[in-house]
mmCIF file of the C-alpha atoms, coordinates in Angstrom:
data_MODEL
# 
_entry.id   MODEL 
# 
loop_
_atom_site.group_PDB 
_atom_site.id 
_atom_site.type_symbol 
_atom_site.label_atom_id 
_atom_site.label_alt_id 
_atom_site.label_comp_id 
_atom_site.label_asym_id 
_atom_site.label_entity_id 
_atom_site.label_seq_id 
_atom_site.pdbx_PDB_ins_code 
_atom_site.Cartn_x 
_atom_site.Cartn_y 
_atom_site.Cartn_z 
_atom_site.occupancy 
_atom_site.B_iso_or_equiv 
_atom_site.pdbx_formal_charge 
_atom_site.auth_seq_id 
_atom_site.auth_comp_id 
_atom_site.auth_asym_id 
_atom_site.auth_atom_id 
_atom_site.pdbx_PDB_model_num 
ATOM 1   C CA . UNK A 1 1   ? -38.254 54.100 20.990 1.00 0.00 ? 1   UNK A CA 1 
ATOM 2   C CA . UNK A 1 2   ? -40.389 50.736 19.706 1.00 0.00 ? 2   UNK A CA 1 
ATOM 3   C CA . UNK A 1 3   ? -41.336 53.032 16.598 1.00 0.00 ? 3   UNK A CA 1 
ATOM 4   C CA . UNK A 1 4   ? -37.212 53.644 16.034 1.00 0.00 ? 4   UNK A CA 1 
ATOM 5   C CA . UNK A 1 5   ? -36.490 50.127 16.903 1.00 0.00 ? 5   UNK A CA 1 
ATOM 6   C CA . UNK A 1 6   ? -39.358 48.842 14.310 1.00 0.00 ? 6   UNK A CA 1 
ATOM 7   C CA . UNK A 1 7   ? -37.641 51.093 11.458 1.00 0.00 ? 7   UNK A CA 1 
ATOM 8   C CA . UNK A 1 8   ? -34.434 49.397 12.008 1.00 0.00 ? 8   UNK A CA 1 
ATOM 9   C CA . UNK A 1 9   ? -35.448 46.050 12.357 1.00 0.00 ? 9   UNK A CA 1 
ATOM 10  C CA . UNK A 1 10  ? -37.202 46.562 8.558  1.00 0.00 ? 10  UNK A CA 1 
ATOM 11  C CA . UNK A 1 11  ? -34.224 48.161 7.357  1.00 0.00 ? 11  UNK A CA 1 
ATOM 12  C CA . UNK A 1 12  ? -32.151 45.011 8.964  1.00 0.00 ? 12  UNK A CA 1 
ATOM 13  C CA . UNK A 1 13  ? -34.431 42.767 7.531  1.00 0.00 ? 13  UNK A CA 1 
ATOM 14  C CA . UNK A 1 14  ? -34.876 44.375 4.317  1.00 0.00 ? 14  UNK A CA 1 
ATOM 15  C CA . UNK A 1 15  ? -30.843 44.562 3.824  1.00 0.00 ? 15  UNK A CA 1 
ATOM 16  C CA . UNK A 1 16  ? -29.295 41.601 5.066  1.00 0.00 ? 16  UNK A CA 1 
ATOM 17  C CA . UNK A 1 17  ? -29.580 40.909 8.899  1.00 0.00 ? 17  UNK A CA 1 
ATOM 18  C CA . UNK A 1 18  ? -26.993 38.340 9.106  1.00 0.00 ? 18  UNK A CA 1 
ATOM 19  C CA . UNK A 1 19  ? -24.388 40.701 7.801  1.00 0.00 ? 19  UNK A CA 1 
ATOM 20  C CA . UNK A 1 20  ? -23.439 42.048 11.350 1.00 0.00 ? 20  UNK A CA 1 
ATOM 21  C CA . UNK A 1 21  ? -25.216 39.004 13.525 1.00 0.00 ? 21  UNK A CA 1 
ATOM 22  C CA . UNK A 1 22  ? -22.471 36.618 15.228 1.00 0.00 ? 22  UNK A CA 1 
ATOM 23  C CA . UNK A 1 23  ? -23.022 33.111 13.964 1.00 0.00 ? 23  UNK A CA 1 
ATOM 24  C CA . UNK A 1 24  ? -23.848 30.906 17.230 1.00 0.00 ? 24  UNK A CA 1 
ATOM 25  C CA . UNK A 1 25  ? -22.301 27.755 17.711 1.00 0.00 ? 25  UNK A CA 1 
ATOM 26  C CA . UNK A 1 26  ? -25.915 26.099 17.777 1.00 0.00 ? 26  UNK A CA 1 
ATOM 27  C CA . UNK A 1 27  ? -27.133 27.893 14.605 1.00 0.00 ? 27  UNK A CA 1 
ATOM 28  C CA . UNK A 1 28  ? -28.339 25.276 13.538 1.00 0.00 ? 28  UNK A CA 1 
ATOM 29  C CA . UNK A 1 29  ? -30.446 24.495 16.576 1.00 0.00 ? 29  UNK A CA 1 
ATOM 30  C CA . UNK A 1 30  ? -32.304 27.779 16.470 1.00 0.00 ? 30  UNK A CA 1 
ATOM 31  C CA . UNK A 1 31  ? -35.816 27.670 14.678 1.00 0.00 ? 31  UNK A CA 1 
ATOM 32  C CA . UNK A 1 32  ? -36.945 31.509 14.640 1.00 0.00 ? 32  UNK A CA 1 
ATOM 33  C CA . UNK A 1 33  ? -33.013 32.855 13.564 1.00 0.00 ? 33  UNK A CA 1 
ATOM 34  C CA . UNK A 1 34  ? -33.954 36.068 12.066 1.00 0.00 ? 34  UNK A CA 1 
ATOM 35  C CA . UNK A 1 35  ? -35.796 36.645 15.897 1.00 0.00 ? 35  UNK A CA 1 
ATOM 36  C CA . UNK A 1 36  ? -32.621 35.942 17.885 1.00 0.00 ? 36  UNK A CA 1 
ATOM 37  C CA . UNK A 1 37  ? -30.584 38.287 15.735 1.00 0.00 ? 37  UNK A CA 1 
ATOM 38  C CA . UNK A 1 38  ? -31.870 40.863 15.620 1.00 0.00 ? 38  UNK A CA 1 
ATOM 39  C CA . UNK A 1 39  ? -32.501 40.621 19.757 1.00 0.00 ? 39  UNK A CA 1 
ATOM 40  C CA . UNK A 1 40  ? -29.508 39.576 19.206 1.00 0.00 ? 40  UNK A CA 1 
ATOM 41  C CA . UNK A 1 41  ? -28.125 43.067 17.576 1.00 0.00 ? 41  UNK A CA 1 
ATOM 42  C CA . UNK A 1 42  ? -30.221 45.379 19.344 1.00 0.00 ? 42  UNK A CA 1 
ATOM 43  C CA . UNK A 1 43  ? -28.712 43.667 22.441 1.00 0.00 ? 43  UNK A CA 1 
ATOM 44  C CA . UNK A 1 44  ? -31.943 42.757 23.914 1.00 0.00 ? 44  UNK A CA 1 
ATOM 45  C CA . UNK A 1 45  ? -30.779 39.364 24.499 1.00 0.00 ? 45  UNK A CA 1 
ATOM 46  C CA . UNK A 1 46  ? -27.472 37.651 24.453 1.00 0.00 ? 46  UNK A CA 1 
ATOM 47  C CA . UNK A 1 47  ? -25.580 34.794 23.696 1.00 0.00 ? 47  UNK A CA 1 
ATOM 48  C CA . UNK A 1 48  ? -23.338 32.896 25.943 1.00 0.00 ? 48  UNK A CA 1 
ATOM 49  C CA . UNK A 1 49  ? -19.775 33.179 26.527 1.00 0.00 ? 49  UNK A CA 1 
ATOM 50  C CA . UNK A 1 50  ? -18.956 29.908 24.916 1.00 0.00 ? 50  UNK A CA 1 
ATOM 51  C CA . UNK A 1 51  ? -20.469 31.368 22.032 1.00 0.00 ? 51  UNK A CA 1 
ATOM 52  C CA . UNK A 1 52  ? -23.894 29.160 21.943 1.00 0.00 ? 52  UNK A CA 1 
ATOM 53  C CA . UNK A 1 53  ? -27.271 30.948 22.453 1.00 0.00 ? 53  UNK A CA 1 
ATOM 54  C CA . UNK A 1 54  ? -28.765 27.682 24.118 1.00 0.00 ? 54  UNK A CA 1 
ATOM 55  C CA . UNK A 1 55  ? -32.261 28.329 22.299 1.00 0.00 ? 55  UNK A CA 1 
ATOM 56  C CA . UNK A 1 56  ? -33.854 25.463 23.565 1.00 0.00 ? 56  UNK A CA 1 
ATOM 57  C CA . UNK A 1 57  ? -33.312 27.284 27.549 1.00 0.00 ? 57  UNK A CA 1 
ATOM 58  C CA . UNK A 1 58  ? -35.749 27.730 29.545 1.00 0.00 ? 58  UNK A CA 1 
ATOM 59  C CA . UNK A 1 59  ? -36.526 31.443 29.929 1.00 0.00 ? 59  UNK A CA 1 
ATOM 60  C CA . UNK A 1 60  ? -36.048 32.817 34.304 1.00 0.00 ? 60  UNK A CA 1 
ATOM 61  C CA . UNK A 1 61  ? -38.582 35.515 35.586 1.00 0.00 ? 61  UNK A CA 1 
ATOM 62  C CA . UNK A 1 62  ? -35.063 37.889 35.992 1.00 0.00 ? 62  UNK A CA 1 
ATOM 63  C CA . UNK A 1 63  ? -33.974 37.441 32.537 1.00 0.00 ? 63  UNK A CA 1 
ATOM 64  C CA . UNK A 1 64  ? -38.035 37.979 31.372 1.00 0.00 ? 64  UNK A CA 1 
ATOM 65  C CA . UNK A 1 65  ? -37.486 41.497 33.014 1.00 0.00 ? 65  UNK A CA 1 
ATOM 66  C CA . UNK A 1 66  ? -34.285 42.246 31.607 1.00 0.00 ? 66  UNK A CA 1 
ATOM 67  C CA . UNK A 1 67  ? -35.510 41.724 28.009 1.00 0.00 ? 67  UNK A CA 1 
ATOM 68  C CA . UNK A 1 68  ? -38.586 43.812 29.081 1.00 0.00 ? 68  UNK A CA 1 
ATOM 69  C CA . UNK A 1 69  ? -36.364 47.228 30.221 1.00 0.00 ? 69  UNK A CA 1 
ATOM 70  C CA . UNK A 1 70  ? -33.580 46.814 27.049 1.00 0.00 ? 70  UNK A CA 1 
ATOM 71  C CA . UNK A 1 71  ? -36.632 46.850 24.727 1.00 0.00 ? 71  UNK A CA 1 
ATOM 72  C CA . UNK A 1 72  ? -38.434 49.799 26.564 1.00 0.00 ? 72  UNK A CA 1 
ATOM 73  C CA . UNK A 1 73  ? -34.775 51.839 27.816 1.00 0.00 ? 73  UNK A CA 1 
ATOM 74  C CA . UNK A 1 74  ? -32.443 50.462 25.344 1.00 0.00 ? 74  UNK A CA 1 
ATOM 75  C CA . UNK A 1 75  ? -29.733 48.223 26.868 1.00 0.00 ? 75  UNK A CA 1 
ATOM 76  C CA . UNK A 1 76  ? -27.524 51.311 27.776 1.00 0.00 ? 76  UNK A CA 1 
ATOM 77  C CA . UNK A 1 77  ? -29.960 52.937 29.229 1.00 0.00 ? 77  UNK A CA 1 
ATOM 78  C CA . UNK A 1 78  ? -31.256 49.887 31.145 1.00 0.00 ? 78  UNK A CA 1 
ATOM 79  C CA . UNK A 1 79  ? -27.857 48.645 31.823 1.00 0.00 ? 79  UNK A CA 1 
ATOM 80  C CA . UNK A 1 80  ? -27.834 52.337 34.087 1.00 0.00 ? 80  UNK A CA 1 
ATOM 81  C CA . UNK A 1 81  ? -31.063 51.599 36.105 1.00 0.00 ? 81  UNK A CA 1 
ATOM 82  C CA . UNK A 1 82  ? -29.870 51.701 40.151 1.00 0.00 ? 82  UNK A CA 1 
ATOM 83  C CA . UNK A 1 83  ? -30.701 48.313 42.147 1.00 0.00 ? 83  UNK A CA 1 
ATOM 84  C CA . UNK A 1 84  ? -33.765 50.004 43.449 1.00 0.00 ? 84  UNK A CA 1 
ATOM 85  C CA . UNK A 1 85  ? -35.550 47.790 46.888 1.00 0.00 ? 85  UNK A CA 1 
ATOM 86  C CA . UNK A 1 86  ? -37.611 45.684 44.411 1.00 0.00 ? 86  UNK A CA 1 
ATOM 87  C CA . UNK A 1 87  ? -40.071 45.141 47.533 1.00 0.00 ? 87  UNK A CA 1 
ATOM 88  C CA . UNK A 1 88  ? -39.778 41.345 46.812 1.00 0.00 ? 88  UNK A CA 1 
ATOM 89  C CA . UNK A 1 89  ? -38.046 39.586 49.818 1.00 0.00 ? 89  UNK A CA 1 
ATOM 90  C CA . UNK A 1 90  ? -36.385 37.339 47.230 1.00 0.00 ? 90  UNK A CA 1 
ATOM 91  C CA . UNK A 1 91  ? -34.875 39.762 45.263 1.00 0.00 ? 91  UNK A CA 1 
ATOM 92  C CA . UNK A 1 92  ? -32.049 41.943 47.157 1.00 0.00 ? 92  UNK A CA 1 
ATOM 93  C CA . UNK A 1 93  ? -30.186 44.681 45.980 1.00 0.00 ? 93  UNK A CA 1 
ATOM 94  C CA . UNK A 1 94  ? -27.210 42.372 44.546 1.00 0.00 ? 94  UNK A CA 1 
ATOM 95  C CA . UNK A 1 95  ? -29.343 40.229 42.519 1.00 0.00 ? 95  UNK A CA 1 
ATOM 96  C CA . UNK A 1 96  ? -28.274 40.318 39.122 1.00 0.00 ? 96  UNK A CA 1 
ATOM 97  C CA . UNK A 1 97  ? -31.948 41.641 37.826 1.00 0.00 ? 97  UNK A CA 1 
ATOM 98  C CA . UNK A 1 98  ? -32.674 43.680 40.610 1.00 0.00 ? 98  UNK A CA 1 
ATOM 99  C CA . UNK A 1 99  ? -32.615 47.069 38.807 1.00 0.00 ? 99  UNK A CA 1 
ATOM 100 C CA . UNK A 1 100 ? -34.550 44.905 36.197 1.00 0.00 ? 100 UNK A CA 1 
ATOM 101 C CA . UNK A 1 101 ? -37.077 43.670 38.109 1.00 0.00 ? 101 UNK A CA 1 
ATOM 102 C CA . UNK A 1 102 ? -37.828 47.079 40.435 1.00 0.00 ? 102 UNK A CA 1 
ATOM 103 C CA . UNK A 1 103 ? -38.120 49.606 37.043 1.00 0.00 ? 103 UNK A CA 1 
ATOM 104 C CA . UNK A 1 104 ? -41.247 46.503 36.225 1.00 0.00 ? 104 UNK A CA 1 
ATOM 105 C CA . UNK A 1 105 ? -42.549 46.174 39.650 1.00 0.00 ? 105 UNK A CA 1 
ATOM 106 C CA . UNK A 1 106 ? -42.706 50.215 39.973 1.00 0.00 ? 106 UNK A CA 1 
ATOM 107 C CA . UNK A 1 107 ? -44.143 50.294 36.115 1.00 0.00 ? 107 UNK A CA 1 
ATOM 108 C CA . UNK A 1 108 ? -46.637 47.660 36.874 1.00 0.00 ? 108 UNK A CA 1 
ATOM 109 C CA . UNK A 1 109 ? -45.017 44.993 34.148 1.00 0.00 ? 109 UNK A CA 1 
ATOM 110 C CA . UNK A 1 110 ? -44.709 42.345 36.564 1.00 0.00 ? 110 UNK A CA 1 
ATOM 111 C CA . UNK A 1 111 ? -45.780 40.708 39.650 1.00 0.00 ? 111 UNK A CA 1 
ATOM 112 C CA . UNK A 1 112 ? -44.887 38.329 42.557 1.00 0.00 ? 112 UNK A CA 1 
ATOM 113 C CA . UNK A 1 113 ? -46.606 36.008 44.508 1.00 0.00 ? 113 UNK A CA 1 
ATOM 114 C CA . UNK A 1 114 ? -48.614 36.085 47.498 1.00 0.00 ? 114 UNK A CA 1 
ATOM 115 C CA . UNK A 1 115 ? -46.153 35.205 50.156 1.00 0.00 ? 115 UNK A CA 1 
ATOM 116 C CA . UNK A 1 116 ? -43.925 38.232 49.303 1.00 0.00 ? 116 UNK A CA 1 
ATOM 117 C CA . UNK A 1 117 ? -41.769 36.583 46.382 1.00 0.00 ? 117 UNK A CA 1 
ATOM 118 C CA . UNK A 1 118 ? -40.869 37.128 42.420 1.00 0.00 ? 118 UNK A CA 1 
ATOM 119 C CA . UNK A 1 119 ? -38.202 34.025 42.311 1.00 0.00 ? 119 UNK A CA 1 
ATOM 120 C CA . UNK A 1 120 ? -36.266 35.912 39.809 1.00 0.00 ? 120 UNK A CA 1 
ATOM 121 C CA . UNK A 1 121 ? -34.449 31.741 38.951 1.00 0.00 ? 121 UNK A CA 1 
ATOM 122 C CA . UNK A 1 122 ? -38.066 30.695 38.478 1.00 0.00 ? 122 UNK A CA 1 
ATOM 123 C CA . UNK A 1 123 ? -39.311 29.606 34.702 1.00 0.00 ? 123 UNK A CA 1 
ATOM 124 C CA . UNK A 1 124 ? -42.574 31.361 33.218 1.00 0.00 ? 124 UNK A CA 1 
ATOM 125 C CA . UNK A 1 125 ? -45.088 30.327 31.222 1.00 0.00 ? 125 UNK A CA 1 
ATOM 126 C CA . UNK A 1 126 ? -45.426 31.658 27.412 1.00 0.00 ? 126 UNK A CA 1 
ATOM 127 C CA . UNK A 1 127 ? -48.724 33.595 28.356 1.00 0.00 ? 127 UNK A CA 1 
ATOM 128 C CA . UNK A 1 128 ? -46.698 35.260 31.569 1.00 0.00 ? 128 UNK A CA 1 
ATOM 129 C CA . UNK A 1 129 ? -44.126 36.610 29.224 1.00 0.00 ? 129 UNK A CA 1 
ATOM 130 C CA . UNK A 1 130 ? -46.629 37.498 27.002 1.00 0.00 ? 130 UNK A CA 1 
ATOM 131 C CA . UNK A 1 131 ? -48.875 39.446 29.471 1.00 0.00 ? 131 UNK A CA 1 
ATOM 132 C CA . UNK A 1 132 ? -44.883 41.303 30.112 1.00 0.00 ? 132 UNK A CA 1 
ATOM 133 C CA . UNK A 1 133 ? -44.777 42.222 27.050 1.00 0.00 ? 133 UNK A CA 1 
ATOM 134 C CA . UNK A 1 134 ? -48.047 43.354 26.500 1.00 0.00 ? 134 UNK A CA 1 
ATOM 135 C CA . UNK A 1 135 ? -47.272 45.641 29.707 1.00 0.00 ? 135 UNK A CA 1 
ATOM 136 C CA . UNK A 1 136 ? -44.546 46.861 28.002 1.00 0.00 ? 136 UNK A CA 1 
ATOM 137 C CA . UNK A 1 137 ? -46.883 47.829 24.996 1.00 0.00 ? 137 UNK A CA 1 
ATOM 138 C CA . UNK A 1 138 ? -48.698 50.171 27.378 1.00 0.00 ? 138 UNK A CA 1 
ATOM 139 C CA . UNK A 1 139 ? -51.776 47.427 28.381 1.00 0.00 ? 139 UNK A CA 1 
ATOM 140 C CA . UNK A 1 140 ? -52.863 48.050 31.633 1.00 0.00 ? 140 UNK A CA 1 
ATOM 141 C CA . UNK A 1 141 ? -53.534 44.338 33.600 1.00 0.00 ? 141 UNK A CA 1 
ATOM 142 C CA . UNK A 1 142 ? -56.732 45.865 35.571 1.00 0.00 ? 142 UNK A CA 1 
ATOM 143 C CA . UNK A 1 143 ? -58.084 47.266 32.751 1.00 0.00 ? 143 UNK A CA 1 
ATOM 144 C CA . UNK A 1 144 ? -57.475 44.687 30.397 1.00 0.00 ? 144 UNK A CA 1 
ATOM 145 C CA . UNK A 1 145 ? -58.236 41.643 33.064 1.00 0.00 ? 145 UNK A CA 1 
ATOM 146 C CA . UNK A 1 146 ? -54.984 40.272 33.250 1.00 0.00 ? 146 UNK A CA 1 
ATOM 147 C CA . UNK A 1 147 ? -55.351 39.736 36.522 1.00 0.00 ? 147 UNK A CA 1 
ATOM 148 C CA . UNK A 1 148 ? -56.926 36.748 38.729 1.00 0.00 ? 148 UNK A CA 1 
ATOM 149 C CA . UNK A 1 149 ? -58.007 33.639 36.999 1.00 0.00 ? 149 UNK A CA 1 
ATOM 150 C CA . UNK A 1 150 ? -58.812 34.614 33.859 1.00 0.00 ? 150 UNK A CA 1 
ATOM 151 C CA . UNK A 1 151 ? -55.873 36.279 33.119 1.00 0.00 ? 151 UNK A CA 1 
ATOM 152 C CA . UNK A 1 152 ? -54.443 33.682 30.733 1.00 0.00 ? 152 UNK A CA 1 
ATOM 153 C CA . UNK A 1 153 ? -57.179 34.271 28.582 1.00 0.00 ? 153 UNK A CA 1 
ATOM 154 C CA . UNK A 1 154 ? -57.570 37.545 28.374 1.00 0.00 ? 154 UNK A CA 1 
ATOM 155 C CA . UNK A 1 155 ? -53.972 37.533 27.474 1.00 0.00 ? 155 UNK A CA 1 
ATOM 156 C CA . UNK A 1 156 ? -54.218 34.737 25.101 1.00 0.00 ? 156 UNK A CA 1 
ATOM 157 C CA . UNK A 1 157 ? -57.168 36.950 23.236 1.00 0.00 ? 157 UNK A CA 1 
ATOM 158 C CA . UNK A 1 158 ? -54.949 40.401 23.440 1.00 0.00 ? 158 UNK A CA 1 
ATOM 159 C CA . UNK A 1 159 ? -51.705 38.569 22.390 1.00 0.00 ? 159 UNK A CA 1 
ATOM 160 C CA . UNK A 1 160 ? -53.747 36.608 19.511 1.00 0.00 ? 160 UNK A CA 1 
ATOM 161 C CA . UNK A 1 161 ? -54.774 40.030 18.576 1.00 0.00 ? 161 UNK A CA 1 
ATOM 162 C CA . UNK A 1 162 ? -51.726 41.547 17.980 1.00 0.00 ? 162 UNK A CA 1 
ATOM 163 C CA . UNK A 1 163 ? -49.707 38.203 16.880 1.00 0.00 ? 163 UNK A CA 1 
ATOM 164 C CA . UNK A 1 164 ? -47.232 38.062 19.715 1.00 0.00 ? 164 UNK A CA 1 
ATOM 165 C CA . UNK A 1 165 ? -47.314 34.330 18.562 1.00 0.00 ? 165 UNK A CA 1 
ATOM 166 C CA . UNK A 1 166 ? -46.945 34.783 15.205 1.00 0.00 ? 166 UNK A CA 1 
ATOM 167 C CA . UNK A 1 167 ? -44.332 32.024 13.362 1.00 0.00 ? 167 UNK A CA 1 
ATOM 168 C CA . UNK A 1 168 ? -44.390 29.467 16.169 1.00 0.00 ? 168 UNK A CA 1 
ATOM 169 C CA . UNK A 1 169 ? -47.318 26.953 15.072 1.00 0.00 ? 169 UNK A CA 1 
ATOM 170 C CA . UNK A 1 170 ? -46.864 24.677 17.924 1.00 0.00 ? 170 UNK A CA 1 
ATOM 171 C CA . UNK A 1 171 ? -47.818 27.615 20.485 1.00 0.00 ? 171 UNK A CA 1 
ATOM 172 C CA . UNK A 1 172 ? -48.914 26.343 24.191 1.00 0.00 ? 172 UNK A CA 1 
ATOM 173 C CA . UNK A 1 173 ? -49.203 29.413 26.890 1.00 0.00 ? 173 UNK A CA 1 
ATOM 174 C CA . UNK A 1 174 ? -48.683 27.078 29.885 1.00 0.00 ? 174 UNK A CA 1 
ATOM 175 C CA . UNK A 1 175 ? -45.355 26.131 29.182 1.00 0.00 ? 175 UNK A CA 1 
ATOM 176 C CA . UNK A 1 176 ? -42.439 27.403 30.258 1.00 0.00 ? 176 UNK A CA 1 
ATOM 177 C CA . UNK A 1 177 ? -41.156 29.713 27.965 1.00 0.00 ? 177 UNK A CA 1 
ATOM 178 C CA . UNK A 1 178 ? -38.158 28.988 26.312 1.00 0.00 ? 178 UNK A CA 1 
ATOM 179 C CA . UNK A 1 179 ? -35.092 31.759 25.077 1.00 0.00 ? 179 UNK A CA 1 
ATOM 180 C CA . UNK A 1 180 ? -35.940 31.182 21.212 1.00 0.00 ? 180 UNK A CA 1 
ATOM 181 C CA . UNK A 1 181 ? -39.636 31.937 22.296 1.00 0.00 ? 181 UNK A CA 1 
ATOM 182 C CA . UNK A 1 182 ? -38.966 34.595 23.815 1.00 0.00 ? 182 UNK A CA 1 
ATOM 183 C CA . UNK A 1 183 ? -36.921 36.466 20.861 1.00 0.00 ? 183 UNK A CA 1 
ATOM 184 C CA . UNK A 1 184 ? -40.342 35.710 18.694 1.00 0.00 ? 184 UNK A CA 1 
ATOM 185 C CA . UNK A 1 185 ? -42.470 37.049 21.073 1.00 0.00 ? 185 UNK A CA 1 
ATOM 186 C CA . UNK A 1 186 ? -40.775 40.045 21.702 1.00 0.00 ? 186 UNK A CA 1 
ATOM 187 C CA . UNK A 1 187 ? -39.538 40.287 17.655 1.00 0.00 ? 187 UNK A CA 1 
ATOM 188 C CA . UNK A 1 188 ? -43.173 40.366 16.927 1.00 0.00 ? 188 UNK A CA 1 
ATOM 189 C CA . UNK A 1 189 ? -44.011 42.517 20.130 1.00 0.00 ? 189 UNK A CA 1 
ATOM 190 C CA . UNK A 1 190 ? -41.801 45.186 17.575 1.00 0.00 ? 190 UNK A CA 1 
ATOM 191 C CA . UNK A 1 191 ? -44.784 45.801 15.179 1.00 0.00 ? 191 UNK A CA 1 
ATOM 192 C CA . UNK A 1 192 ? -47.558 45.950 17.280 1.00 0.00 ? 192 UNK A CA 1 
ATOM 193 C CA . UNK A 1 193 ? -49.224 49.336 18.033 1.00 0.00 ? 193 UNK A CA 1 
ATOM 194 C CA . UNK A 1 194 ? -48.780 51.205 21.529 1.00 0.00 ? 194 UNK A CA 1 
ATOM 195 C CA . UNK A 1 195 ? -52.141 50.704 23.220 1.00 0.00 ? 195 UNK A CA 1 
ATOM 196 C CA . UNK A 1 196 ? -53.367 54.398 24.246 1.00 0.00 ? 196 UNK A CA 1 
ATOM 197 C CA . UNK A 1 197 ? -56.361 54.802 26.678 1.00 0.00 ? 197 UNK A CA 1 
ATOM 198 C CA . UNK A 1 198 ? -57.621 58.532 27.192 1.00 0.00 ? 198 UNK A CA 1 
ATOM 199 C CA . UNK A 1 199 ? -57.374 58.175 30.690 1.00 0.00 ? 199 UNK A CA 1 
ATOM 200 C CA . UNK A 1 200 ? -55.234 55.831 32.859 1.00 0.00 ? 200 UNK A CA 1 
ATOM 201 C CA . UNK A 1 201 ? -54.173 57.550 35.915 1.00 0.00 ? 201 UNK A CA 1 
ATOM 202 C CA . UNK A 1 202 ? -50.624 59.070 36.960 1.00 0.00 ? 202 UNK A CA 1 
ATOM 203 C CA . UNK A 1 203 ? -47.214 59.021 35.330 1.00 0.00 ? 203 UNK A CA 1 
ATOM 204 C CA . UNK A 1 204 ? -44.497 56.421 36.502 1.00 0.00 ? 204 UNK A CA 1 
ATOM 205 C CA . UNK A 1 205 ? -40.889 57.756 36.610 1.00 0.00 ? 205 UNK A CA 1 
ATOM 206 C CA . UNK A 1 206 ? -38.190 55.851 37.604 1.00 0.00 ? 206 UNK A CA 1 
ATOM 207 C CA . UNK A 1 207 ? -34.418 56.960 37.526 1.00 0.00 ? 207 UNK A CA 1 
ATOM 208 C CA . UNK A 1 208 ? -35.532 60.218 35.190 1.00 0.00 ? 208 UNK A CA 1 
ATOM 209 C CA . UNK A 1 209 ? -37.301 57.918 32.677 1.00 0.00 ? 209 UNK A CA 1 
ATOM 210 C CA . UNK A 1 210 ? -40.765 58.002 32.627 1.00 0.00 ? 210 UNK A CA 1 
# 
């Protein structure tokens, strides 16, 4: 699906991708446009209902795992995902990114915190979100160390790597990341390669999709 969703994004971009973007109300607050249109189109991530995109947000841990299943599932397909027991004592059924947040916990995307929780309303640092989306690209966090103390720069070297930060010059991993961000990182999450390891243990399925 990231393959498919690369071809249209060149074809978008080649073409003209404002043609059939909606023009925010705070256009002229967003920095990295051509990012948070096409999320934008492909429905990744979404304005508000007032018609501004708020760019300047601060990014929740919920909405970081919504962005990660629409870009792996599609939003239809995501939007379909039952409010599984996330197994975070935060997070009940009739949280709004339940079904979000248990398709990454069960995929190994994401994590909590030691006392139980994932504080789904909780902000995340630019190197969390980019250690979701390198999950997302396949990267396992044991494997790759992103895990433990470390694991900020091990992902700052793997996301360098593949240019997850690629267009925002003032880059800093420890803070929170913010909605704009976010359409970068996962814009430029779009051309990066699928890792593949020849062996990495069982298959994950989760509502038929594995």
């Amino acid at each position: 699906f990231l393959s498919l969703v690369l071809a249209l994004v060149m074809t978008m971009s080649l073409v003209t991708i404002s043609a059939g973007a909606k023009d925010f109300t705070d256009n002229t607050s967003i920095n990295y446009e051509e990012a948070v249109k096409v999320m934008d189109l492909l429905g990744v991530i979404n304005g508000y209902e007032d018609g501004s995109f708020k760019p300047a947000n601060t990014l929740t841990r919920g909405a970081a795992a919504k962005i990660i299943c629409n870009l792996l599932l599609t939003p239809s397909v995501a939007d379909t995902l039952p409010a599984n027991n996330t197994g975070f004592k935060d997070v009940p059924t009739t949280n709004t990114f339940a079904k979000y947040i248990a398709y990454c916990a069960n995929a190994g995307i994401i994590n909590g915190y030691g006392d139980g929780t994932f504080r789904p309303a909780g902000t995340l640092t630019g190197f969390a979100f980019m250690k979701m989306l390198l999950g997302a690209l396949g990267y396992d966090a044991q494997i790759e160390g992103f895990t433990g103390d470390t694991f900020a720069l091990n992902v700052a070297s793997k996301a360098g790597e593949l240019g997850l930060a690629d267009g925002n010059d003032a880059f800093v991993g420890t803070k929170a990341v913010t909605r704009e961000e976010a359409c970068l990182y996962a814009f430029n999450m779009l051309s990066a390669d699928m890792v593949k390891y020849a062996s990495k243990g069982s298959k994950i399925t989760v509502n038929g999709v594995e």
